[in-house]
Coordinates of C-alpha atoms in Angstrom, one line a residue:
M6 CA -56.4 13.6 5.2
A7 CA -55.4 17.2 4.2
R8 CA -52.1 18.5 5.5
W9 CA -52.5 22.2 6.1
I10 CA -49.7 24.6 6.6
A11 CA -49.8 28.3 7.5
G12 CA -48.0 31.7 7.5
L13 CA -48.5 34.4 10.0
D14 CA -47.5 38.1 10.2
G15 CA -48.3 40.7 12.8
C16 CA -50.8 43.4 11.7
R17 CA -52.2 46.2 13.9
G18 CA -53.1 44.3 17.0
A19 CA -53.8 40.9 15.3
W20 CA -52.3 38.5 12.9
A21 CA -52.5 38.2 9.1
G22 CA -52.8 34.5 8.3
V23 CA -52.6 32.4 5.1
L24 CA -53.3 28.7 5.0
I25 CA -52.9 26.2 2.2
D26 CA -53.4 22.4 1.8
L27 CA -49.9 21.0 1.1
D28 CA -51.4 18.2 -1.0
D29 CA -53.9 20.3 -2.8
P30 CA -52.7 23.9 -3.3
A31 CA -55.9 24.9 -4.9
R32 CA -57.4 24.8 -1.4
W33 CA -56.3 27.9 0.6
R34 CA -57.7 30.5 3.0
C35 CA -56.7 33.9 4.2
A36 CA -58.0 35.5 7.4
R37 CA -57.1 37.9 10.2
F38 CA -56.7 36.1 13.5
A39 CA -57.0 37.8 16.9
R40 CA -54.6 35.3 18.5
V41 CA -52.1 32.8 17.1
A42 CA -53.9 30.0 19.0
D43 CA -57.0 30.8 16.9
L44 CA -55.2 29.7 13.8
L45 CA -53.4 26.7 15.4
D46 CA -56.7 25.4 17.0
G47 CA -58.8 26.3 13.9
P48 CA -60.5 23.9 11.6
E49 CA -57.4 23.4 9.4
A50 CA -55.1 22.7 12.5
P51 CA -52.0 23.4 10.4
V52 CA -49.2 20.9 10.9
I53 CA -46.5 23.6 10.4
A54 CA -46.8 27.4 10.7
G55 CA -44.2 30.0 10.0
I56 CA -44.5 33.2 12.0
D57 CA -42.7 36.5 11.8
V58 CA -42.0 36.9 15.5
P59 CA -39.0 36.1 17.7
I60 CA -39.1 32.7 19.4
G61 CA -36.5 31.8 21.9
L62 CA -35.5 34.6 24.3
P63 CA -32.1 34.5 26.1
D64 CA -32.1 35.5 29.7
R65 CA -29.0 37.5 28.9
V66 CA -28.0 38.8 25.4
L67 CA -24.3 38.8 24.6
G68 CA -22.4 40.0 21.6
G69 CA -25.0 42.3 20.0
G70 CA -28.1 40.0 19.9
R71 CA -29.5 36.5 19.6
S72 CA -27.4 34.2 17.5
S73 CA -30.3 33.9 15.0
D74 CA -30.5 37.7 14.6
R75 CA -26.8 37.9 14.0
A76 CA -26.9 35.1 11.4
A77 CA -29.9 36.7 9.6
R78 CA -28.1 40.1 9.5
A79 CA -25.0 38.5 8.0
F80 CA -27.2 36.7 5.5
L81 CA -29.1 39.9 4.4
G82 CA -26.0 42.0 4.1
P83 CA -27.2 45.5 3.1
G84 CA -30.7 44.7 4.3
R85 CA -29.5 43.8 7.8
S86 CA -31.4 46.7 9.4
S87 CA -34.7 44.9 8.9
V88 CA -33.7 42.5 11.7
F89 CA -34.2 44.4 15.0
P90 CA -32.3 43.4 18.1
V91 CA -34.5 41.3 20.4
P92 CA -34.0 42.3 24.1
P93 CA -33.4 39.7 26.8
R94 CA -36.3 37.8 28.3
P95 CA -36.6 40.0 31.5
A96 CA -37.0 43.1 29.3
V97 CA -39.6 41.4 27.0
Q98 CA -41.7 40.7 30.1
A99 CA -41.4 44.2 31.5
A100 CA -44.6 46.1 32.4
S101 CA -43.5 49.5 30.9
Y102 CA -41.1 50.9 28.3
D103 CA -38.9 52.5 30.9
E104 CA -38.7 49.2 32.8
A105 CA -37.9 47.4 29.6
K106 CA -35.0 49.7 28.8
A107 CA -33.5 49.4 32.3
L108 CA -33.8 45.6 32.3
S109 CA -32.4 45.3 28.8
R110 CA -29.3 47.3 29.7
A111 CA -28.9 45.2 32.9
H112 CA -29.1 41.9 31.0
S113 CA -27.1 42.6 27.9
E114 CA -23.4 42.9 27.0
P115 CA -22.7 45.4 25.5
P116 CA -25.7 47.1 27.1
F117 CA -28.5 48.1 24.8
A118 CA -32.1 49.3 25.2
P119 CA -35.0 48.5 22.8
S120 CA -36.4 51.2 20.6
I121 CA -39.9 52.4 21.1
Q122 CA -40.8 50.6 17.8
C123 CA -39.4 47.4 19.3
W124 CA -41.3 47.9 22.5
N125 CA -44.6 48.4 20.6
I126 CA -44.3 44.9 19.0
L127 CA -43.1 43.1 22.1
R128 CA -46.8 42.3 22.8
Y129 CA -46.7 39.9 19.9
V130 CA -43.5 38.3 21.3
R131 CA -45.0 37.9 24.7
E132 CA -48.1 36.2 23.2
V133 CA -46.2 33.6 21.3
D134 CA -43.7 33.0 24.1
G135 CA -46.5 32.5 26.6
L136 CA -48.3 30.2 24.2
L137 CA -45.3 27.9 23.6
R138 CA -44.4 27.8 27.3
E139 CA -48.0 27.0 28.3
R140 CA -48.6 24.5 25.5
P141 CA -45.3 22.7 24.7
S142 CA -47.2 20.4 22.3
L143 CA -47.4 23.4 19.9
R144 CA -43.6 23.8 19.6
P145 CA -43.1 21.4 16.7
R146 CA -45.8 23.3 14.7
L147 CA -44.8 26.9 15.2
H148 CA -41.5 28.2 13.8
E149 CA -39.8 31.7 13.6
V150 CA -39.3 33.1 10.1
H151 CA -38.4 36.6 8.8
P152 CA -40.2 37.8 5.6
E153 CA -37.1 39.8 4.4
V154 CA -34.9 36.7 4.8
A155 CA -37.5 34.7 2.8
F156 CA -37.8 37.2 0.0
F157 CA -34.0 37.7 -0.2
R158 CA -33.6 34.0 -0.6
L159 CA -36.3 33.8 -3.2
N160 CA -34.5 36.6 -5.1
G161 CA -31.4 34.4 -5.4
D162 CA -29.8 35.7 -2.2
R163 CA -29.9 39.3 -3.6
P164 CA -31.5 42.5 -2.2
L165 CA -34.9 43.4 -3.7
A166 CA -35.0 46.4 -6.0
A167 CA -37.8 48.2 -4.1
G168 CA -39.2 48.5 -0.6
K169 CA -42.7 47.5 0.5
K170 CA -43.4 51.0 1.9
G171 CA -42.8 54.5 0.8
P172 CA -42.8 55.9 -2.8
A173 CA -41.7 52.6 -4.4
R174 CA -44.4 50.6 -2.5
A175 CA -46.3 49.5 -5.6
A176 CA -43.1 48.3 -7.3
G177 CA -42.0 46.6 -4.1
L178 CA -45.3 44.7 -3.7
A179 CA -45.2 43.7 -7.4
E180 CA -41.7 42.4 -7.0
R181 CA -42.7 40.3 -3.9
R182 CA -45.7 38.9 -5.7
A183 CA -43.4 37.8 -8.6
L184 CA -41.1 36.1 -6.1
L185 CA -44.0 34.3 -4.5
A186 CA -45.0 33.0 -7.9
I187 CA -41.5 31.7 -8.5
A188 CA -41.8 30.0 -5.1
G189 CA -44.8 28.1 -6.5
L190 CA -47.7 29.6 -4.6
P191 CA -51.0 29.6 -6.6
E192 CA -51.6 32.7 -8.6
A193 CA -55.1 33.1 -7.2
L194 CA -53.6 33.2 -3.7
I195 CA -50.9 35.7 -4.6
L196 CA -53.4 38.1 -6.2
S197 CA -56.0 37.7 -3.5
E198 CA -57.3 40.8 -1.6
P199 CA -56.0 41.1 2.0
P200 CA -58.6 40.3 4.6
P201 CA -60.3 43.3 6.2
K202 CA -57.9 45.3 8.4
V203 CA -54.9 43.6 6.9
A204 CA -52.4 45.7 4.9
A205 CA -51.2 44.5 1.6
D206 CA -47.6 44.2 2.7
D207 CA -48.6 42.2 5.8
H208 CA -50.7 39.9 3.5
L209 CA -47.6 39.2 1.3
D210 CA -45.3 38.8 4.3
A211 CA -47.7 36.1 5.6
M212 CA -47.4 34.3 2.3
A213 CA -43.6 34.5 2.6
A214 CA -43.9 32.8 6.0
L215 CA -46.1 30.2 4.3
V216 CA -43.4 29.4 1.8
V217 CA -41.0 28.8 4.7
A218 CA -43.6 26.6 6.4
R219 CA -43.9 24.5 3.2
D220 CA -40.2 24.0 3.1
L221 CA -40.1 23.1 6.7
A222 CA -42.8 20.5 6.2
L223 CA -40.8 19.1 3.2
G224 CA -37.6 19.0 5.2
R225 CA -35.7 21.5 3.0
A226 CA -35.8 24.8 4.9
E227 CA -32.4 26.2 6.2
P228 CA -31.7 27.3 9.7
L229 CA -30.0 30.5 10.6
P230 CA -27.6 29.8 12.2
K231 CA -26.9 26.1 11.5
A232 CA -26.1 25.4 15.1
I233 CA -29.4 26.0 16.9
E234 CA -29.3 27.3 20.5
R235 CA -32.2 27.0 23.0
D236 CA -33.3 29.4 25.7
S237 CA -33.9 28.4 29.3
Y238 CA -37.3 27.1 28.5
G239 CA -36.0 24.9 25.7
L240 CA -37.4 27.1 22.9
P241 CA -35.2 27.2 19.7
I242 CA -33.3 30.4 18.8
V243 CA -33.4 30.1 15.0
I244 CA -34.8 31.9 12.0
W245 CA -35.8 29.6 9.2
A246 CA -35.1 30.4 5.5
P247 CA -36.7 28.8 2.5
A248 CA -34.8 26.5 0.2
P249 CA -33.0 28.2 -2.7
P250 CA -35.4 28.6 -5.7
R251 CA -35.0 26.1 -8.4
A252 CA -33.6 27.3 -11.7

């Protein structure tokens, strides 16, 4: 039987998804999914999926963020700003931005409030958190990743030369495609057009998540941090990085 794996990245109210057969990499599929459950319950039923969204939400955040976020920032060094501070669970579940700011300050030490950019993506966090709490059987299949952590690792633990947005966007996307090739993804997949309503950078970020999913399935992905904490619902607080690229 085929062993499918997947990578997911948020994209304008939905999810950019990439799937591949671990035993036959010539078989792959890209699509835009309205919900994470649509991919996990889809025809491929991937055994492992990497997703660019925080999993594991502390009830109270101490010391400047989740342990996984602190570890990822230390790993990225100059690129640390790409890892945004995840507010505590009560703030994530807030009904409004003002309520989220108040709850975050009340449940963090030192107190901090999420930015409006963070608030706008918390809908994705709530979706995944709710899914994993309601369906515990999915927990072994869905794992938190961070595309910039993945690309940094694939670049030999060095910052990339160009960003994926702004004036250097074309160079940044080309650099990321080259790193995905080094990671061993099929050329046809790397050069594929994004699905409708999926941006090119989200498409490539989903592939980076796919690389981490592959290494998780093969038992060679690395946790950040090495000592994995769990939240009050038993969800792991960890960001997974791919294995170092082979020379």
